[in-house]
XYZ file of C-alpha atoms in Angstrom:
103
model
C 82.421 11.810 32.609
C 81.906 8.708 30.468
C 78.538 7.409 29.302
C 78.530 4.470 31.716
C 79.410 6.759 34.612
C 76.453 8.977 33.733
C 74.130 5.970 33.617
C 75.449 4.710 36.952
C 74.327 7.964 38.590
C 70.755 6.839 37.833
C 68.116 6.813 35.122
C 66.885 10.284 36.045
C 70.394 11.743 35.639
C 70.893 9.811 32.383
C 67.614 11.105 30.940
C 68.439 14.660 31.962
C 71.836 14.356 30.269
C 70.209 12.873 27.121
C 67.740 15.752 27.019
C 70.617 18.235 27.164
C 72.620 16.286 24.529
C 70.084 15.013 21.950
C 72.592 14.869 19.070
C 75.057 12.614 20.895
C 74.959 8.910 19.970
C 76.450 7.218 23.044
C 78.226 3.889 22.914
C 77.707 1.435 25.748
C 79.130 -1.519 23.813
C 79.769 -4.639 25.822
C 78.950 -3.203 29.237
C 77.516 -5.276 32.071
C 74.015 -4.110 32.981
C 72.964 -7.377 34.650
C 70.068 -6.907 37.068
C 70.111 -3.129 36.478
C 66.906 -1.183 37.037
C 66.713 0.824 33.823
C 62.983 1.509 33.935
C 62.061 4.747 32.192
C 65.447 5.207 30.518
C 65.821 7.051 27.223
C 68.271 4.949 25.194
C 67.387 6.480 21.840
C 70.294 6.075 19.374
C 72.523 4.258 21.909
C 74.861 1.511 20.692
C 74.583 -1.453 23.071
C 76.309 -4.028 20.839
C 77.263 -7.022 23.000
C 75.827 -5.558 26.217
C 74.571 -7.874 28.970
C 71.052 -6.943 30.149
C 70.487 -10.338 31.808
C 67.856 -9.979 34.532
C 67.441 -6.227 33.943
C 64.281 -4.229 34.606
C 63.342 -2.649 31.270
C 59.898 -1.133 31.830
C 59.035 1.919 29.716
C 62.483 2.020 28.122
C 62.957 3.927 24.861
C 65.282 1.949 22.553
C 64.300 3.890 19.421
C 67.027 3.487 16.766
C 69.243 1.758 19.363
C 71.630 -1.007 18.361
C 70.899 -4.134 20.419
C 72.927 -6.482 18.249
C 74.364 -9.453 20.167
C 72.869 -8.314 23.507
C 71.706 -10.673 26.251
C 68.111 -9.910 27.221
C 67.538 -13.268 28.892
C 65.927 -13.525 32.301
C 64.644 -9.959 32.069
C 62.416 -8.906 34.967
C 60.118 -6.534 33.117
C 60.239 -5.811 29.416
C 58.075 -2.975 28.117
C 59.859 -0.895 25.563
C 59.400 1.540 22.742
C 61.577 0.295 19.926
C 60.857 1.476 16.379
C 63.871 0.995 14.111
C 65.816 -0.999 16.711
C 68.465 -3.515 15.612
C 68.106 -6.750 17.615
C 69.976 -9.065 15.267
C 71.681 -11.922 17.077
C 70.160 -10.807 20.400
C 69.697 -13.487 23.039
C 66.370 -13.362 24.832
C 64.274 -15.846 26.725
C 61.082 -17.395 25.413
C 58.867 -16.318 28.297
C 56.112 -13.888 27.317
C 57.048 -10.264 26.849
C 54.712 -8.034 28.811
C 54.428 -5.380 26.130
C 56.419 -4.046 23.205
C 55.380 -0.660 21.873
C 56.178 0.361 18.318
């Protein structure tokens, strides 16, 4: 099963898989996650280069050491993330206030 297929089964399944595979560094480069409810997801060490998160729900998401280069975070619904050591170079995001960024 591919990484995107695991994520599509739901955040709970994704987090369970991540817990069982902590040394894996998944690549979800360029995938379409528009309007996805990703609240509570553990995306530690995931490569999201070029991914579209437009309109996504990102409450309590762990992006620690994730690569968010060239992602689209515009029109997010909720944005409350843990993101030490995250790469957000060239990321597109809207100018509305971010509810909370934890670091």
